Short mmCIF file of C-alpha atoms and ligand atoms in Angstrom, two decimals:
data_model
loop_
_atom_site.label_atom_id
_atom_site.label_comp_id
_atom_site.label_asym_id
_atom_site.label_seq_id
_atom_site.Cartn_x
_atom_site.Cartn_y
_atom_site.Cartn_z
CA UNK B 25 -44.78 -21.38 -9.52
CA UNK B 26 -43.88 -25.15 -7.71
CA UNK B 27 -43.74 -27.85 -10.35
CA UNK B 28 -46.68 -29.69 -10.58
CA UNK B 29 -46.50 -33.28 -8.97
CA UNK B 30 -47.32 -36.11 -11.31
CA UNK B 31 -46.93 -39.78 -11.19
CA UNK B 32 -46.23 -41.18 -15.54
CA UNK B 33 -48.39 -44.52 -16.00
CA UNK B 34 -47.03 -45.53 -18.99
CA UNK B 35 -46.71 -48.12 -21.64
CA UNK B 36 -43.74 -47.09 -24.08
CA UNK B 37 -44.72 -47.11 -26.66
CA UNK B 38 -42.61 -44.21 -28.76
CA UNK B 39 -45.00 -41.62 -28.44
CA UNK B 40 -44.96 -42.17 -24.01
CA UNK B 41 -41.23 -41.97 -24.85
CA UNK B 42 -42.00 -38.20 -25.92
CA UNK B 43 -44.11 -37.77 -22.79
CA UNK B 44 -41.67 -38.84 -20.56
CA UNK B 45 -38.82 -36.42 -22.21
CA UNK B 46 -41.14 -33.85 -22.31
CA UNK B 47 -41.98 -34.51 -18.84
CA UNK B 48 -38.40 -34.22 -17.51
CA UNK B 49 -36.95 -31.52 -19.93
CA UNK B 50 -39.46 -29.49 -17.93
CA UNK B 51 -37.99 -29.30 -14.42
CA UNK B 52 -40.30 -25.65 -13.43
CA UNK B 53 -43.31 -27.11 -14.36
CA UNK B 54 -43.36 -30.54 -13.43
CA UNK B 55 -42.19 -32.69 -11.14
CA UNK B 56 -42.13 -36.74 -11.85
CA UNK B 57 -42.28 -38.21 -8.66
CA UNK B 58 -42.16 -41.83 -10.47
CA UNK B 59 -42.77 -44.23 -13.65
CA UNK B 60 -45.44 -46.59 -13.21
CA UNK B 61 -45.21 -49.87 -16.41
CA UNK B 62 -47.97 -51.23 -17.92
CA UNK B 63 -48.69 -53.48 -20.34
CA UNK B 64 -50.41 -52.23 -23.17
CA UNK B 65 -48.38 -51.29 -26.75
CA UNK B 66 -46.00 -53.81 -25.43
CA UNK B 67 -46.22 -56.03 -22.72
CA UNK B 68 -45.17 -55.50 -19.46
CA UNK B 69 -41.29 -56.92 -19.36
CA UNK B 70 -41.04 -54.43 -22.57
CA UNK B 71 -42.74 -51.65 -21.10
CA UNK B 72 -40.84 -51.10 -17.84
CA UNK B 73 -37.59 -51.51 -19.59
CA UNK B 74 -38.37 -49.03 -22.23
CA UNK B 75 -39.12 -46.75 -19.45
CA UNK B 76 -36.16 -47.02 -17.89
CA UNK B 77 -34.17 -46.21 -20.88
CA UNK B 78 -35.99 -43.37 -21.69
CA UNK B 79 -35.43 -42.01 -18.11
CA UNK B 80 -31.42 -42.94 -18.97
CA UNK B 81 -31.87 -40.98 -22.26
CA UNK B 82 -32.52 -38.36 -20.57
CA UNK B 83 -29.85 -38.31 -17.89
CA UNK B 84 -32.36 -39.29 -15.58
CA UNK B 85 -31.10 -42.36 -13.98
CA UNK B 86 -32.12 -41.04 -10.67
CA UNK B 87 -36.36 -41.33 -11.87
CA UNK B 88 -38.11 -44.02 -9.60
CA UNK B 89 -39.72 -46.81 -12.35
CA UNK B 90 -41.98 -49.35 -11.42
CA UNK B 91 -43.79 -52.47 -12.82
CA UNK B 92 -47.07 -52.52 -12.46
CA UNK B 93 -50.10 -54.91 -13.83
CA UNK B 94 -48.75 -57.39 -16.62
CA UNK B 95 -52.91 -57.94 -18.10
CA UNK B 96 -55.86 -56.05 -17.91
CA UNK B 97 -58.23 -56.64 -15.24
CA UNK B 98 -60.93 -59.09 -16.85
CA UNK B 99 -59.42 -59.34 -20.24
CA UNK B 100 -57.13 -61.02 -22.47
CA UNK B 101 -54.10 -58.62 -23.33
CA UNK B 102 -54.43 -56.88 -26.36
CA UNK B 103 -50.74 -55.17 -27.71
CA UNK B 104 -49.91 -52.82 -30.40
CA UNK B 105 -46.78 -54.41 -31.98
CA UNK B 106 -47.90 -53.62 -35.68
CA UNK B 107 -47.36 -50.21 -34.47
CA UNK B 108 -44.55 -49.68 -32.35
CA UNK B 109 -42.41 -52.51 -33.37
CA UNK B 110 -41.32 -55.56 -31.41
CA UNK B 111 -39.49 -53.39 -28.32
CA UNK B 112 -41.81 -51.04 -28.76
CA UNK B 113 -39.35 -48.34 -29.13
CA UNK B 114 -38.58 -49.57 -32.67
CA UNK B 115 -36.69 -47.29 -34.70
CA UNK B 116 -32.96 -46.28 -33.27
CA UNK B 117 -31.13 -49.04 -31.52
CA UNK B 118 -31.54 -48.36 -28.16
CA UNK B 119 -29.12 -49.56 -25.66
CA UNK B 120 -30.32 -51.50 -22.51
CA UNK B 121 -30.97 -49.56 -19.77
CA UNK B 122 -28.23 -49.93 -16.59
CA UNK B 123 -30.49 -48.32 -13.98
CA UNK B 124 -32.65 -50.61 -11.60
CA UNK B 125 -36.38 -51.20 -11.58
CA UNK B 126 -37.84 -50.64 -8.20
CA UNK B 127 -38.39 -53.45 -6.05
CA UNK B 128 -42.63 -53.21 -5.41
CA UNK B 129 -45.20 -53.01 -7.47
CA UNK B 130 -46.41 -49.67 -9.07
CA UNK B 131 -49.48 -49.96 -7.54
CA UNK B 132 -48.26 -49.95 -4.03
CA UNK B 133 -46.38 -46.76 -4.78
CA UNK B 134 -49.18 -45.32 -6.31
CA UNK B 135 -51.35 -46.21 -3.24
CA UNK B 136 -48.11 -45.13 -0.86
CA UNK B 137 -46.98 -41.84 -2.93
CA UNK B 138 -50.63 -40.47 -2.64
CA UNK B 139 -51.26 -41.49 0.76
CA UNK B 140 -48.21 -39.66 1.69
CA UNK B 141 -48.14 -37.02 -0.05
CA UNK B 142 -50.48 -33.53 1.08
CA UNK B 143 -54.11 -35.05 -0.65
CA UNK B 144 -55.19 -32.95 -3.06
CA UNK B 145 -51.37 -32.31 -4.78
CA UNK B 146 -50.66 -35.28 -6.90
CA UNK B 147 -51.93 -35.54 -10.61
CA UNK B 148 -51.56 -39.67 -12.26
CA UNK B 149 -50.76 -38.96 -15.83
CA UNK B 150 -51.93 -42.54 -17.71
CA UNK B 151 -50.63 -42.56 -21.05
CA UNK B 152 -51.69 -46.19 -21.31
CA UNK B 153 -54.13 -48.97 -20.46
CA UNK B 154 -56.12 -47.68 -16.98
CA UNK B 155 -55.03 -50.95 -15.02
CA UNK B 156 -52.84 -49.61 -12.90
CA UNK B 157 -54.78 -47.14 -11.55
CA UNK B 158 -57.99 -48.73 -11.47
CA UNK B 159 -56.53 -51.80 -9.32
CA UNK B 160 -54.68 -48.97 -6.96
CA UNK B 161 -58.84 -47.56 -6.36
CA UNK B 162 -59.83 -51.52 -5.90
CA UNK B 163 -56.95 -51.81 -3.51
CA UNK B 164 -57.12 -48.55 -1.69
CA UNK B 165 -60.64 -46.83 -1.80
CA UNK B 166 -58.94 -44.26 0.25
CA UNK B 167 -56.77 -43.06 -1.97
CA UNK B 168 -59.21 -41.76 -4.96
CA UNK B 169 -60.80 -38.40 -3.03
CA UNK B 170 -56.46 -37.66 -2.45
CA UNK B 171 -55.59 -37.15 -6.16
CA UNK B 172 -55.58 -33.70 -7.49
CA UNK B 173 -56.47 -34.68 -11.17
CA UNK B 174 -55.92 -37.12 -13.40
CA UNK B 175 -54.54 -36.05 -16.90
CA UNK B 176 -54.89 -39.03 -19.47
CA UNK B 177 -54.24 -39.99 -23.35
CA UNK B 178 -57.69 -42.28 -23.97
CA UNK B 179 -60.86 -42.27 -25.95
CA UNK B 180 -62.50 -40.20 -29.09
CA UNK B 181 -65.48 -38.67 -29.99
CA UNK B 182 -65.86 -37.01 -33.39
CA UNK B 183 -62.68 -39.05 -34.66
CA UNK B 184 -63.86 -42.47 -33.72
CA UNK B 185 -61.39 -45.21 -33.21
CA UNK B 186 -58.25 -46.30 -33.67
CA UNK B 187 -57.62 -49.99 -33.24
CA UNK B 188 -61.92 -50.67 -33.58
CA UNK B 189 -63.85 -48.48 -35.06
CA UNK B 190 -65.32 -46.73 -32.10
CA UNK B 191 -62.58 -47.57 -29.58
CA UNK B 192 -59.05 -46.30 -28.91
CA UNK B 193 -56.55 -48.22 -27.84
CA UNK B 194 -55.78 -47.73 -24.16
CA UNK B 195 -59.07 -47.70 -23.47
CA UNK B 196 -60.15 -50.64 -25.52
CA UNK B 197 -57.47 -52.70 -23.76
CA UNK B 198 -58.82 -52.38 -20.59
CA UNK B 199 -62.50 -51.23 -20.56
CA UNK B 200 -63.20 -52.29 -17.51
CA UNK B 201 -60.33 -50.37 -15.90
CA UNK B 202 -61.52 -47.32 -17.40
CA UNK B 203 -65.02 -47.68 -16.60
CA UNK B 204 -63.81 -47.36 -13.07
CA UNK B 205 -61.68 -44.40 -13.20
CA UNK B 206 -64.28 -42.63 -15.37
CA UNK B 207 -66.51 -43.13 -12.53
CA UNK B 208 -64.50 -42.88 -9.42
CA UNK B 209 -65.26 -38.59 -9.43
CA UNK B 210 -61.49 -37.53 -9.56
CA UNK B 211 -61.33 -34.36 -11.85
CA UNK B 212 -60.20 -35.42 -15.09
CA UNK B 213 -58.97 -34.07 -18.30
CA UNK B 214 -58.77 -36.41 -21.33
CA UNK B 215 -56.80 -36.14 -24.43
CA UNK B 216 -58.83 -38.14 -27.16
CA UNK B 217 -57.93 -38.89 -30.67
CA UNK B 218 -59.47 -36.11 -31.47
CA UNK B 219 -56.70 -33.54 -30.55
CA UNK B 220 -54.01 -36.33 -31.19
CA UNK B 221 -54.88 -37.04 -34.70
CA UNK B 222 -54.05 -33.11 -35.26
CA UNK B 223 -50.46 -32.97 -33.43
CA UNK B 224 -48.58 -34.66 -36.45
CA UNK B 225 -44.96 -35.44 -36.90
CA UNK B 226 -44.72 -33.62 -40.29
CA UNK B 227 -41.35 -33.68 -42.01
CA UNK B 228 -40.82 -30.64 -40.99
CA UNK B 229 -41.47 -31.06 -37.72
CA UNK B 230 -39.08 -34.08 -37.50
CA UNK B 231 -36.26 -32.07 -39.17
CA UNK B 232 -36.66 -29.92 -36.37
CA UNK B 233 -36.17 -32.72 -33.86
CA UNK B 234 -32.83 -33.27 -36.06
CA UNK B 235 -31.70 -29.82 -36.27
CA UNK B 236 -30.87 -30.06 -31.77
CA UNK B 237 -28.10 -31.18 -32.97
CA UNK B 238 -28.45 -33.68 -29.27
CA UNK B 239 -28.63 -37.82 -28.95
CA UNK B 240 -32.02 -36.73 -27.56
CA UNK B 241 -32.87 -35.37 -30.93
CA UNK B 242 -31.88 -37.71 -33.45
CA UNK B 243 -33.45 -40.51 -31.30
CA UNK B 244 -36.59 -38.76 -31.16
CA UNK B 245 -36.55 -38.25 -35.22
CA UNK B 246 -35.91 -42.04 -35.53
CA UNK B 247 -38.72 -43.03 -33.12
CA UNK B 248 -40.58 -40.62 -35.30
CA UNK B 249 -39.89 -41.94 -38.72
CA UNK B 250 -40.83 -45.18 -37.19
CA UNK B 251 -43.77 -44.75 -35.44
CA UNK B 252 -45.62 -43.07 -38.25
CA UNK B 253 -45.63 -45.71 -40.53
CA UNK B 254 -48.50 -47.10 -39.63
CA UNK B 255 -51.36 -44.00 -39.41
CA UNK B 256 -50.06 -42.71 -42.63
CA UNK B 257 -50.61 -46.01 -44.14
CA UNK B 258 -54.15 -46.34 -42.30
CA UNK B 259 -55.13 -42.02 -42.33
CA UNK B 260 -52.99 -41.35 -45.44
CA UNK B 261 -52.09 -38.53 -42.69
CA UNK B 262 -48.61 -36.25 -42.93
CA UNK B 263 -47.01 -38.32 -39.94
CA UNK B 264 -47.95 -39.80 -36.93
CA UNK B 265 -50.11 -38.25 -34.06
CA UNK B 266 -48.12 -38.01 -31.19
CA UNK B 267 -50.45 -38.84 -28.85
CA UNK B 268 -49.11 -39.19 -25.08
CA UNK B 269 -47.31 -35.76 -24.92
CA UNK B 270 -50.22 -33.89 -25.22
CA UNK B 271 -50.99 -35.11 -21.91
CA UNK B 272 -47.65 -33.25 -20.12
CA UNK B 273 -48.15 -30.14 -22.54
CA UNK B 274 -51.72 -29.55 -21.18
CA UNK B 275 -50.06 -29.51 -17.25
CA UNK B 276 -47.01 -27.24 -18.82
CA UNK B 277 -48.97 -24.84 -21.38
CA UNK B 278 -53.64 -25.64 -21.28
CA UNK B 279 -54.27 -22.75 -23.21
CA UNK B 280 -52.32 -24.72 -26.41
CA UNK B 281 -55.42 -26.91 -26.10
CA UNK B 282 -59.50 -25.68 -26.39
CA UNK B 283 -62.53 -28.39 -24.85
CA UNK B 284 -65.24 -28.51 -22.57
CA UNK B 285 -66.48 -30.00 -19.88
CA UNK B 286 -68.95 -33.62 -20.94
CA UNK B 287 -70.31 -36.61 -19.38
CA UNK B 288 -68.06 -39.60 -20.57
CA UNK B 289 -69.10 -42.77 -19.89
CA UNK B 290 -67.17 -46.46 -21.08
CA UNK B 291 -68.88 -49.42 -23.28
CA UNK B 292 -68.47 -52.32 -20.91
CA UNK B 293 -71.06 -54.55 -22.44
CA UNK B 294 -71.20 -54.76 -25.83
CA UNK B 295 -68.41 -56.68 -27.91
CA UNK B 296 -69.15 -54.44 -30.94
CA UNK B 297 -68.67 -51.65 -29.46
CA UNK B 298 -66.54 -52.22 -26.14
CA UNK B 299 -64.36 -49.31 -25.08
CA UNK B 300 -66.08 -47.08 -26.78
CA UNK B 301 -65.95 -43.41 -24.95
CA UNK B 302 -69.46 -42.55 -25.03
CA UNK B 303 -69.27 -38.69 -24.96
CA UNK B 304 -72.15 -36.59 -24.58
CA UNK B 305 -70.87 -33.28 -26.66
CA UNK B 306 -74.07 -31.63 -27.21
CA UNK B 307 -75.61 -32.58 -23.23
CA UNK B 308 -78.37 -34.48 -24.76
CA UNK B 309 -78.43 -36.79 -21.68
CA UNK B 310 -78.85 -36.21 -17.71
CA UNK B 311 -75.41 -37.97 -16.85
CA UNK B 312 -73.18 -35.22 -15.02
CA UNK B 313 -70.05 -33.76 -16.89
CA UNK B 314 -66.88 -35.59 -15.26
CA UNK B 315 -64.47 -34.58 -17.91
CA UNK B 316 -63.20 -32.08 -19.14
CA UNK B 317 -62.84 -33.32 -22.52
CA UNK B 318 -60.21 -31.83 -24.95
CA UNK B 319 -61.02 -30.97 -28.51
CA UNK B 320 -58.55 -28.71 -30.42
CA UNK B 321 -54.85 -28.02 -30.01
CA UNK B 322 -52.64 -25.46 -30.99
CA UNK B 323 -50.09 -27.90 -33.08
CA UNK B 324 -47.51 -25.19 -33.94
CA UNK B 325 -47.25 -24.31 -30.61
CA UNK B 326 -47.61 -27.96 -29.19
CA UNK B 327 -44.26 -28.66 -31.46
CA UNK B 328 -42.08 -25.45 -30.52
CA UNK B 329 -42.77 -26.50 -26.95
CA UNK B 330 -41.96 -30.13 -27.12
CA UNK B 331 -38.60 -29.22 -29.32
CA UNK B 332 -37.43 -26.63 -27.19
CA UNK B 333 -37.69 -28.71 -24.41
CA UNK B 334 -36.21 -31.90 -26.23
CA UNK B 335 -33.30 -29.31 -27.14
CA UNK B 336 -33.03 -29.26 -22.87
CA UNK B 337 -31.92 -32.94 -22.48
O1 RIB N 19 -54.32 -44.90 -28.96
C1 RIB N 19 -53.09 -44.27 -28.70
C2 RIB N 19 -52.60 -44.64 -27.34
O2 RIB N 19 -52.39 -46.05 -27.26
C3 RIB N 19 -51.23 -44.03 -27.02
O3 RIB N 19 -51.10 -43.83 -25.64
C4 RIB N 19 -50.28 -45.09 -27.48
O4 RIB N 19 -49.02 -45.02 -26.82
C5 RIB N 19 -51.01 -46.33 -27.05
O5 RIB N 19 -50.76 -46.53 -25.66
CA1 CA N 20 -49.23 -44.93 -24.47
#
């Protein structure tokens, strides 16, 4: 089978980090035809270095990474420091990254990768705040009906929120952003809190990251004991939710991962409950399904396939 062609929006954060490896530890499945920065966990200067030295982490020097949008559309930036540390790769002491940023702005290669590219054969995997790729559909109208999917880390349902009490981060950030891609009609698949909250960095787990043996691994255990500080504090939970590599497990192995297809529509209007990800579960309204909305996960399985893969790099 061709590797799948995806485009990373990202905002590393420790848990993209993950992503990204898993991303290019998987060569047959996927293909990363770039990194897109945005600000979100961090801001933006952060985020597009971090991805960089992820990419050099993995011997990937050669990966395309772009900055994109520095604040969300309408709203003041909102960052997740308390979680991911200053760099926002807190843990290890990473080196800085030697490989150059691309000159542009991610949007523009967004808007020029799917314009030239066959439509229909490019999936955007956000991991972050939707600015990017909402201001790519302001900019280029044409572009939306030319993306094959969209795969993205946002929202919640049953599990509520995580940085309000209905609203999850990357959405909350920029609500605005991802009122518009919620509506634009691409076909999308989102990975809410609730499947994230059950892919947890137990001890054992991490030991396993350890046990590779690699750099790769003992970075990953460090961003790991960092990172989960802060949920088991808040969830009293057995290690952190790794939340953004669910998103590149789904494209390598969907059948580690049970949901259905629901309307999902943004709060835009009210301040108590902005970003919310109003989902309609039981079809109790007459807005159409445009998501196919993920709801369980195969964790054992989500684990062995992110280590093995790890163990690649
Ligand atoms: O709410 C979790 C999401 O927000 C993850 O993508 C994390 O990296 C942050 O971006
Ligand atoms: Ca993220």
């Amino acid at each position: 089978m061709t590797p799948r062609k995806i485009i990373i929006d990202t905002d590393p954060g420790q848990d993209d980090a993950f992503a990204i490896l898993l991303a290019l530890g998987s060569p047959e499945d996927v293909d990363v035809l770039g990194i897109t920065a945005v600000a979100g966990n961090v801001p933006l200067n952060w985020t597009e270095r971090n991805a960089r030295i992820v990419c050099e982490l993995a011997g990937r020097a050669d990966i395309k990474v772009y900055a994109g949008c520095d604040r969300p559309l309408k709203r003041k930036l909102v960052t997740a420091e308390h979680v991911h540390g200053k760099t926002g790769l807190d843990g290890p002491v990473m080196v800085e990254p030697t490989m150059a940023l691309q000159p542009g702005h991610a949007v523009d290669f967004i808007i020029d990768t799917l314009r030239r590219e066959p439509a229909g054969t490019v999936t955007l995997c956000p991991l972050g705040p939707l600015t990017n790729i909402a201001t790519a559909f302001q900019k280029a109208p044409d572009v939306v009906e030319r993306i094959q999917q969209i795969v993205l880390m946002g929202g919640g349902c049953f599990e509520g929120g995580n940085i309000t009490p209905v609203a999850e981060f990357n959405i909350f950030v920029d609500p605005e952003a991802a009122d518009i891609v919620f509506r634009a009609g691409v076909p999308l698949v989102v990975m809410p809190l609730d499947v994230t909250h059950k892919a947890l960095t137990t001890k054992a787990r991490v030991a396993a990251f350890r046990a590779l043996g690699t750099n790769v691994g003992r970075v990953a255990a460090e961003w790991a004991d960092f990172f989960e500080r802060f949920d088991k504090e808040k969830y009293g939970s057995e290690g952190a939710p790794l939340h953004d590599p669910c998103v590149i497990a789904w494209l390598i192995r969907p059948e580690l991962f049970t949901g259905r297809r629901v309307n999902v529509t943004v709060e835009v209007q009210s301040e108590l409950t902005m970003g919310q990800t109003v989902t309609d579960w039981w079809g109790v309204t007459d807005r159409a399904p445009n998501a196919l909305f993920m709801g369980g996960i195969d964790a054992d399985g989500f684990f062995a396939l992110l280590t093995e893969r790890l163990g690649r790099l």
